Short mmCIF file of C-alpha atoms in Angstrom, two decimals:
data_model
loop_
_atom_site.label_atom_id
_atom_site.label_comp_id
_atom_site.label_asym_id
_atom_site.label_seq_id
_atom_site.Cartn_x
_atom_site.Cartn_y
_atom_site.Cartn_z
CA MET A 1 0.25 -0.17 0.40
CA MET A 2 2.95 2.18 1.09
CA MET A 3 4.67 1.69 -2.63
CA ILE A 4 1.52 2.47 -4.75
CA VAL A 5 0.86 5.36 -2.35
CA GLY A 6 4.08 6.50 -3.25
CA LEU A 7 4.12 6.06 -6.47
CA PHE A 8 1.00 8.05 -6.71
CA ILE A 9 2.72 11.25 -4.79
CA VAL A 10 5.82 10.53 -7.65
CA ILE A 11 3.24 10.86 -11.25
CA ALA A 12 1.77 14.03 -9.00
CA THR A 13 4.73 15.18 -8.79
CA VAL A 14 6.10 14.94 -11.89
CA TYR A 15 2.85 16.19 -13.24
CA PHE A 16 2.46 19.53 -11.20
CA LEU A 17 6.37 20.32 -12.25
CA ILE A 18 5.94 19.37 -15.94
CA LYS A 19 2.61 21.80 -16.20
CA GLN A 20 5.59 25.11 -15.15
CA TYR A 21 4.16 25.12 -11.25
CA ASP A 22 7.20 26.09 -8.91
CA ALA A 23 9.47 23.37 -9.32
CA ARG A 24 11.16 24.18 -5.44
CA PHE A 25 7.54 24.05 -4.06
CA VAL A 26 6.30 21.08 -5.74
CA LEU A 27 9.11 19.43 -4.66
CA LEU A 28 9.41 20.42 -1.00
CA ALA A 29 5.72 20.11 -0.34
CA SER A 30 5.76 16.16 -2.38
CA GLY A 31 9.19 15.72 0.34
CA ILE A 32 6.89 16.22 3.04
CA ILE A 33 3.54 14.87 2.57
CA MET A 34 5.80 11.67 2.24
CA ALA A 35 7.98 11.96 4.90
CA CYS A 36 5.17 12.51 7.18
CA ILE A 37 3.29 9.44 5.62
CA GLY A 38 6.37 7.42 5.66
CA GLY A 39 5.98 8.31 9.50
CA VAL A 40 9.08 10.41 9.97
CA PRO A 41 7.91 14.04 9.50
CA MET A 42 11.25 15.57 10.94
CA SER A 43 13.76 13.36 8.27
CA SER A 44 12.73 16.00 5.66
CA LEU A 45 12.99 19.03 7.65
CA ASP A 46 16.55 17.80 8.74
CA SER A 47 17.40 16.85 5.44
CA PHE A 48 16.06 20.34 4.42
CA ALA A 49 18.10 22.03 7.09
CA LYS A 50 21.40 20.66 5.72
CA ASN A 51 21.45 20.79 2.68
CA MET A 52 21.37 24.79 3.59
CA THR A 53 24.98 24.68 4.36
CA ASN A 54 26.62 22.61 2.05
CA GLY A 55 29.54 24.64 1.75
CA GLY A 56 31.19 23.81 -1.81
CA LEU A 57 28.38 23.93 -3.23
CA ILE A 58 27.01 26.94 -2.46
CA GLN A 59 31.04 28.25 -2.84
CA ALA A 60 31.24 27.13 -6.10
CA VAL A 61 27.85 28.30 -7.67
CA CYS A 62 27.18 31.61 -6.32
CA SER A 63 30.60 32.94 -6.67
CA VAL A 64 29.40 31.84 -10.80
CA MET A 65 26.36 33.58 -10.69
CA GLY A 66 27.54 36.75 -9.31
CA PHE A 67 30.69 36.52 -11.93
CA ALA A 68 27.90 36.09 -14.83
CA MET A 69 26.47 39.19 -13.33
CA VAL A 70 29.06 41.12 -13.77
CA MET A 71 30.15 40.35 -17.08
CA LYS A 72 26.71 41.23 -17.67
CA ILE A 73 26.81 45.19 -16.08
CA THR A 74 30.02 45.47 -17.58
CA GLN A 75 28.92 44.22 -21.43
CA CYS A 76 32.10 41.89 -21.59
CA ASP A 77 29.61 39.06 -22.73
CA LYS A 78 28.71 41.31 -25.36
CA HIS A 79 31.87 42.43 -26.29
CA LEU A 80 33.20 38.54 -25.96
CA ILE A 81 30.00 37.50 -28.72
CA ASN A 82 30.00 40.19 -30.48
CA PHE A 83 34.06 39.24 -31.66
CA MET A 84 32.51 35.50 -32.40
CA ALA A 85 29.84 36.73 -34.69
CA LYS A 86 32.41 39.34 -36.94
CA ALA A 87 34.72 35.96 -36.82
CA LEU A 88 32.22 34.32 -38.27
CA SER A 89 30.07 36.19 -40.72
CA ARG A 90 33.28 35.31 -43.02
CA PHE A 91 33.41 31.78 -42.95
CA ARG A 92 29.21 32.26 -44.06
CA PRO A 93 29.90 27.90 -45.05
CA PHE A 94 30.53 27.34 -41.38
CA LEU A 95 27.72 29.72 -39.96
CA ILE A 96 25.59 27.31 -38.66
CA PRO A 97 28.13 24.80 -36.80
CA GLY A 98 30.31 28.24 -35.84
CA VAL A 99 27.16 29.72 -34.34
CA VAL A 100 26.46 26.42 -32.03
CA LEU A 101 30.34 26.17 -30.77
CA ALA A 102 30.56 29.52 -30.05
CA THR A 103 27.15 29.53 -28.21
CA TYR A 104 28.62 26.55 -26.64
CA ALA A 105 31.62 28.86 -25.48
CA VAL A 106 29.85 31.38 -24.43
CA ASN A 107 28.05 29.46 -21.90
CA VAL A 108 31.06 28.17 -20.69
CA ALA A 109 32.25 30.76 -19.36
CA LEU A 110 28.37 32.08 -18.03
CA PRO A 111 26.63 29.17 -16.83
CA SER A 112 23.26 30.32 -17.62
CA ALA A 113 21.05 28.48 -20.56
CA ALA A 114 18.59 31.32 -20.86
CA GLY A 115 20.81 33.82 -20.11
CA THR A 116 23.61 32.83 -22.85
CA ALA A 117 20.30 32.48 -25.00
CA ALA A 118 19.32 35.82 -24.64
CA ALA A 119 23.04 37.31 -24.62
CA ALA A 120 23.96 35.44 -27.74
CA GLY A 121 20.74 35.34 -29.33
CA ALA A 122 20.16 38.91 -29.94
CA ILE A 123 23.61 38.49 -31.83
CA PHE A 124 23.82 35.10 -33.74
CA VAL A 125 20.02 34.88 -34.74
CA PRO A 126 20.12 38.57 -36.69
CA LEU A 127 23.06 37.49 -38.09
CA MET A 128 22.22 34.43 -39.66
CA MET A 129 18.70 35.43 -40.61
CA SER A 130 20.47 38.01 -42.71
CA ALA A 131 23.23 35.55 -43.97
CA GLY A 132 19.99 33.54 -45.86
CA VAL A 133 19.04 31.10 -42.59
CA HIS A 134 15.68 30.48 -41.75
CA PRO A 135 14.28 32.04 -38.97
CA ALA A 136 13.50 29.11 -37.31
CA MET A 137 16.89 27.04 -37.85
CA ALA A 138 18.92 29.92 -36.73
CA ALA A 139 17.52 29.89 -33.17
CA ALA A 140 17.26 26.62 -33.04
CA ALA A 141 21.74 26.93 -34.07
CA VAL A 142 21.64 29.23 -30.67
CA LYS A 143 19.51 26.53 -28.65
CA CYS A 144 21.66 23.71 -29.80
CA GLY A 145 24.21 25.10 -27.85
CA THR A 146 23.38 26.05 -24.62
CA TYR A 147 24.94 23.20 -22.48
CA GLY A 148 28.83 24.57 -22.14
CA SER A 149 28.18 25.37 -18.43
CA MET A 150 28.55 21.52 -17.96
CA LEU A 151 32.34 22.45 -18.91
CA ASN A 152 32.04 25.31 -15.89
CA PRO A 153 33.32 24.77 -12.47
CA GLY A 154 30.36 26.74 -10.84
CA LEU A 155 27.94 24.14 -12.71
CA ALA A 156 25.83 22.99 -9.72
CA HIS A 157 25.58 19.92 -10.73
CA ASN A 158 29.45 18.95 -11.29
CA PRO A 159 30.00 20.36 -7.62
CA PHE A 160 26.96 18.16 -6.60
CA VAL A 161 28.98 15.19 -8.19
CA ALA A 162 32.10 15.94 -6.79
CA LYS A 163 30.67 16.40 -3.17
CA ILE A 164 30.03 12.08 -3.54
CA ALA A 165 31.96 11.17 -5.00
CA GLY A 166 35.20 12.94 -3.02
CA VAL A 167 36.69 14.42 -5.61
CA SER A 168 37.41 17.90 -6.63
CA VAL A 169 35.38 19.34 -9.00
CA MET A 170 37.77 19.78 -12.12
CA ASP A 171 38.12 15.82 -11.65
CA VAL A 172 34.52 15.11 -12.72
CA ILE A 173 34.73 17.81 -15.78
CA SER A 174 38.02 16.52 -16.44
CA PHE A 175 36.38 12.82 -16.56
CA HIS A 176 33.47 14.05 -18.62
CA TYR A 177 34.58 16.74 -20.79
CA LYS A 178 35.56 14.31 -23.51
CA ALA A 179 31.75 13.02 -23.74
CA ASN A 180 30.49 16.52 -23.96
CA ILE A 181 32.17 18.14 -26.91
CA ALA A 182 31.74 14.87 -28.88
CA SER A 183 28.04 15.18 -27.67
CA LEU A 184 29.00 19.15 -28.80
CA LEU A 185 30.15 17.86 -32.39
CA THR A 186 28.00 15.14 -32.50
CA ALA A 187 25.34 17.54 -32.49
CA ALA A 188 27.26 20.57 -34.85
CA VAL A 189 27.30 18.21 -37.46
CA VAL A 190 23.59 16.69 -37.21
CA ILE A 191 21.77 20.13 -37.15
CA THR A 192 24.32 21.48 -40.29
CA LEU A 193 23.01 18.73 -41.67
CA THR A 194 19.89 19.22 -41.12
CA ALA A 195 19.55 22.82 -42.12
CA TYR A 196 20.91 21.53 -45.35
CA TYR A 197 18.21 18.33 -45.54
CA LEU A 198 15.44 21.29 -44.86
CA LYS A 199 17.06 23.70 -47.89
CA GLU A 200 17.18 26.00 -44.64
CA HIS A 201 20.77 27.40 -44.40
CA LYS A 202 20.76 29.90 -47.07
CA GLY A 203 17.65 31.70 -48.58
CA TYR A 204 15.59 33.00 -46.30
CA GLN A 205 15.11 37.23 -47.14
CA SER A 206 14.90 38.59 -43.63
CA THR A 207 12.70 41.49 -42.94
CA ARG A 208 13.21 42.18 -39.91
CA PHE A 209 17.16 41.88 -39.22
CA GLU A 210 20.43 43.50 -40.60
CA ALA A 211 23.41 42.75 -39.40
CA ASP A 212 24.58 44.79 -37.06
CA GLU A 213 28.22 45.63 -38.03
CA SER A 214 28.92 49.17 -36.12
CA PHE A 215 29.95 47.20 -32.42
CA LYS A 216 33.33 47.59 -31.84
CA VAL A 217 34.76 45.21 -29.53
CA ASN A 218 37.52 45.33 -27.44
CA TYR A 219 39.43 42.72 -27.44
CA LEU A 220 40.34 42.47 -24.11
CA TYR A 221 37.21 43.04 -22.36
CA ALA A 222 35.98 39.69 -24.94
CA LEU A 223 38.65 38.49 -22.89
CA MET A 224 36.86 38.90 -19.77
CA PRO A 225 33.97 36.06 -19.56
CA ILE A 226 37.29 33.32 -19.94
CA LEU A 227 39.54 34.71 -17.55
CA PRO A 228 38.27 32.60 -13.95
CA ILE A 229 38.16 29.04 -16.52
CA ALA A 230 41.81 29.74 -17.48
CA ILE A 231 42.64 30.44 -13.94
CA LEU A 232 41.60 27.37 -13.21
CA ILE A 233 42.63 25.45 -15.82
CA VAL A 234 46.26 27.05 -15.43
CA CYS A 235 46.37 26.29 -11.68
CA SER A 236 44.82 22.83 -12.25
CA THR A 237 47.77 21.76 -14.57
CA LEU A 238 51.01 23.50 -13.88
CA PHE A 239 50.66 25.01 -10.32
CA VAL A 240 48.58 22.25 -8.86
CA ASP A 241 51.53 21.55 -6.13
CA LYS A 242 52.24 25.53 -5.72
CA VAL A 243 48.61 27.42 -6.02
CA LYS A 244 45.65 26.11 -4.47
CA MET A 245 43.50 27.55 -6.51
CA ASP A 246 39.20 26.64 -6.28
CA VAL A 247 36.26 28.30 -7.99
CA PRO A 248 35.37 30.81 -5.68
CA GLN A 249 38.79 32.42 -5.73
CA ALA A 250 38.76 32.26 -9.58
CA MET A 251 36.02 34.18 -9.94
CA LEU A 252 37.17 36.76 -7.45
CA ILE A 253 39.79 37.21 -9.64
CA GLY A 254 38.45 37.64 -12.85
CA ALA A 255 35.90 40.04 -11.35
CA ALA A 256 38.44 42.13 -9.53
CA VAL A 257 40.28 42.72 -13.58
CA SER A 258 37.27 43.10 -15.15
CA LEU A 259 37.00 45.69 -12.62
CA PHE A 260 40.56 47.52 -13.77
CA VAL A 261 39.87 46.81 -17.34
CA THR A 262 36.29 48.57 -17.97
CA ARG A 263 36.79 51.15 -15.14
CA THR A 264 33.10 49.93 -13.58
CA HIS A 265 32.27 52.22 -10.08
CA PRO A 266 33.60 49.72 -8.02
CA VAL A 267 30.15 49.89 -5.93
CA ASN A 268 28.10 48.92 -8.76
CA LEU A 269 30.86 46.35 -9.61
CA SER A 270 30.47 44.94 -5.67
CA ASN A 271 26.41 45.44 -6.02
CA ALA A 272 26.02 43.28 -9.15
CA PHE A 273 28.38 40.52 -7.56
CA PHE A 274 26.51 39.73 -4.56
CA GLU A 275 22.79 40.16 -6.19
CA GLY A 276 24.08 37.33 -8.64
CA MET A 277 25.03 35.09 -5.73
CA GLY A 278 21.83 36.25 -3.77
CA LYS A 279 19.61 34.85 -7.21
CA ALA A 280 21.97 31.38 -7.78
CA TYR A 281 21.38 30.84 -3.81
CA GLY A 282 17.43 31.82 -4.34
CA SER A 283 16.79 29.51 -7.96
CA ILE A 284 19.70 27.30 -7.90
CA ILE A 285 21.04 25.88 -3.98
CA GLY A 286 16.87 26.39 -3.61
CA ILE A 287 16.31 23.73 -6.03
CA ILE A 288 18.85 21.54 -4.95
CA ILE A 289 17.51 21.57 -1.08
CA SER A 290 14.35 20.67 -2.48
CA ALA A 291 15.36 17.59 -4.31
CA GLY A 292 17.33 16.56 -1.50
CA VAL A 293 14.09 17.01 0.57
CA PHE A 294 12.30 15.13 -2.33
CA VAL A 295 14.38 12.59 -1.79
CA SER A 296 14.14 12.11 2.32
CA GLY A 297 10.80 11.71 1.23
CA LEU A 298 11.14 8.77 -0.82
CA THR A 299 13.65 7.06 1.35
CA ALA A 300 10.83 7.57 4.54
CA MET A 301 8.56 5.73 2.37
CA GLY A 302 10.75 2.93 1.74
CA LEU A 303 10.94 3.76 -2.73
CA VAL A 304 14.53 4.63 -3.37
CA ASN A 305 15.23 1.38 -0.84
CA ASN A 306 12.89 -0.24 -3.40
CA PHE A 307 14.08 0.75 -6.49
CA MET A 308 18.07 0.02 -5.32
CA ASP A 309 16.47 -3.52 -5.54
CA ILE A 310 15.03 -3.23 -8.67
CA MET A 311 18.22 -2.28 -10.11
CA LEU A 312 20.52 -4.81 -8.47
CA ASN A 313 18.18 -7.52 -9.87
CA ASN A 314 18.32 -6.33 -13.31
CA PRO A 315 21.84 -4.46 -13.46
CA ALA A 316 21.36 -4.12 -16.66
CA ILE A 317 19.14 -0.90 -16.44
CA VAL A 318 20.67 0.93 -14.15
CA LYS A 319 22.86 2.49 -17.31
CA ILE A 320 19.34 3.41 -19.75
CA CYS A 321 17.88 4.83 -16.10
CA ALA A 322 20.92 7.39 -15.52
CA ALA A 323 21.08 8.21 -18.92
CA VAL A 324 17.68 8.18 -20.45
CA GLY A 325 15.69 9.29 -17.32
CA PRO A 326 16.99 12.83 -16.66
CA PHE A 327 16.42 13.43 -20.88
CA VAL A 328 13.57 12.49 -20.77
CA LEU A 329 12.33 14.30 -17.75
CA GLY A 330 14.23 17.01 -19.17
CA VAL A 331 12.63 17.39 -22.74
CA ILE A 332 9.07 16.74 -20.49
CA MET A 333 9.43 19.72 -18.13
CA GLY A 334 12.34 22.34 -19.54
CA SER A 335 14.90 21.47 -17.14
CA GLY A 336 16.81 18.92 -15.57
CA ASP A 337 18.16 20.26 -12.74
CA ALA A 338 15.20 19.43 -10.55
CA ALA A 339 15.08 15.12 -12.14
CA THR A 340 18.64 14.65 -12.23
CA PHE A 341 19.44 16.61 -8.62
CA ALA A 342 16.61 13.33 -7.67
CA PHE A 343 18.34 11.08 -9.18
CA ASN A 344 22.39 12.05 -9.09
CA GLU A 345 21.06 12.54 -4.26
CA ALA A 346 19.13 9.10 -3.99
CA ILE A 347 20.89 6.91 -7.00
CA THR A 348 24.37 7.97 -7.65
CA PRO A 349 26.29 7.00 -3.96
CA HIS A 350 25.05 3.43 -5.03
CA ALA A 351 27.09 3.25 -8.16
CA GLN A 352 29.40 1.70 -7.23
CA ASP A 353 26.53 -1.29 -6.45
CA PHE A 354 26.29 -1.04 -10.78
CA GLY A 355 29.45 -1.55 -11.78
CA LEU A 356 30.01 2.04 -12.38
CA SER A 357 32.52 5.04 -10.33
CA GLN A 358 30.27 7.90 -8.95
CA VAL A 359 31.91 10.64 -11.28
CA GLN A 360 30.74 8.31 -14.07
CA MET A 361 26.96 7.52 -13.14
CA GLY A 362 27.03 11.47 -11.94
CA SER A 363 27.94 12.97 -15.16
CA MET A 364 25.73 10.36 -17.38
CA ALA A 365 22.76 11.53 -15.45
CA THR A 366 24.04 15.48 -15.77
CA LEU A 367 24.03 15.11 -19.37
CA GLY A 368 21.60 13.40 -20.50
CA GLY A 369 19.26 16.21 -18.21
CA THR A 370 21.17 18.96 -20.11
CA LEU A 371 20.79 17.58 -23.29
CA GLY A 372 16.85 17.07 -22.45
CA ARG A 373 16.38 20.26 -21.24
CA THR A 374 18.18 21.69 -24.88
CA MET A 375 16.08 19.81 -26.57
CA SER A 376 11.97 20.69 -24.57
CA PRO A 377 10.25 23.09 -26.02
CA ILE A 378 9.10 24.42 -22.89
CA ALA A 379 12.59 25.42 -21.27
CA GLY A 380 13.00 29.27 -20.73
CA ALA A 381 15.92 29.63 -23.17
CA THR A 382 14.08 27.90 -25.97
CA ILE A 383 10.94 30.14 -25.35
CA ILE A 384 13.16 33.20 -25.77
CA VAL A 385 15.24 32.71 -28.71
CA ALA A 386 11.44 31.77 -30.30
CA GLY A 387 10.70 35.47 -29.68
CA ILE A 388 14.08 36.51 -30.91
CA ALA A 389 13.55 34.33 -33.93
CA GLY A 390 9.69 35.29 -34.27
CA VAL A 391 8.76 31.67 -34.60
CA ASN A 392 7.12 28.92 -32.40
CA PRO A 393 8.85 27.15 -28.97
CA MET A 394 8.03 23.78 -31.48
CA GLU A 395 9.47 25.25 -34.34
CA ILE A 396 12.81 25.27 -32.20
CA ALA A 397 12.82 21.85 -30.42
CA LYS A 398 11.85 19.72 -33.83
CA ARG A 399 15.00 20.59 -35.35
CA ASN A 400 16.91 20.16 -31.97
CA CYS A 401 15.40 16.94 -31.09
CA LEU A 402 17.51 14.54 -33.90
CA PRO A 403 20.90 16.52 -33.32
CA MET A 404 20.13 15.93 -29.07
CA VAL A 405 19.62 12.05 -29.35
CA LEU A 406 22.56 11.40 -31.04
CA ALA A 407 24.46 13.42 -28.95
CA MET A 408 23.21 12.27 -25.95
CA VAL A 409 24.05 8.42 -27.75
CA VAL A 410 27.49 9.47 -28.60
CA GLY A 411 28.34 11.45 -25.42
CA MET A 412 27.19 8.29 -23.24
CA PHE A 413 28.90 5.64 -25.49
CA PHE A 414 32.48 7.66 -24.50
CA LEU A 415 31.12 8.31 -20.64
CA LEU A 416 30.89 4.33 -20.90
CA ASN A 417 33.94 3.69 -22.51
#
């Protein structure tokens, strides 16, 4: 009877998430209700309190989003994107795959899919449309590159998996970066072939946009968004024994250098940094806290143990569940975060029971959820680029369907080998 009630609550949770109710409220409410039914109501509240002070995770996510806000007010992100746009405009045959790669690079430095879609889409969509690319294909190319954040140490899933596995964030990234790059190249090639097959790579006459070539790029400004990533890479490879550099330190250095380079008022820059940190805690850390409460409810009702038993008796389905589960939920919910956090919290700690490492299983779930969200017609980033291009979000999802599915297959192949 407990199993039936638990499954009913889980189905109701998924339903409300699909209907775009606030993920934090839905997960919190479901977790508390299940904990009460399971007879241990305090377990959900204890989980809430525990996850509120998840030090390493809070440091990484909040500092990265603070730096992203600094890049926005200094317009360094705009200089980076315009620099890429000017370079791409000289190589028209490579425009579509180039935009995918360029958007991906922007998302590595600025780890917000919606923020990247807005910033990159405002430049790249008009650029492609003025070059004759169909509006839906132009928007789809930008959307196709909005999962570069997986290579950013501050993406919430990277420190989350690192904490579970007891390794550093850079260890997690160094494990999955090959799979991530392979999936990106697959997606870029497939969406380009799709554009040629649909004859949407040229011939469109844009009446809305003309290429803006008047913007003067400051190359020093354009370097600022990627500076912290470069610092982390250099310190973790060349000076690992001499300099202990973690995400918050790199982000603060990047913000400080940006202050001197752009000569922004120090108070404005400081306010922007802390505003970004606050938003990160409320929106990103909030989902992690809520997912932990949800999992505590699942545990209280015995659903986690039952799910574990099913997978132990059928180990062949574990790999499918880790990849396809978060992918499908990412598509139908428009966000891979809730499903991925819940899966990693409940199942990834037991990865070794299924012949996988915790980093391996966590990376599979993260990549699956991220690619599913990239394909979703109701994701915030999809709606943003659809608005810029003036098309229906479903038209973007149709064009991204095959690239994302094949990207997932290729990415999982790399992660499992």
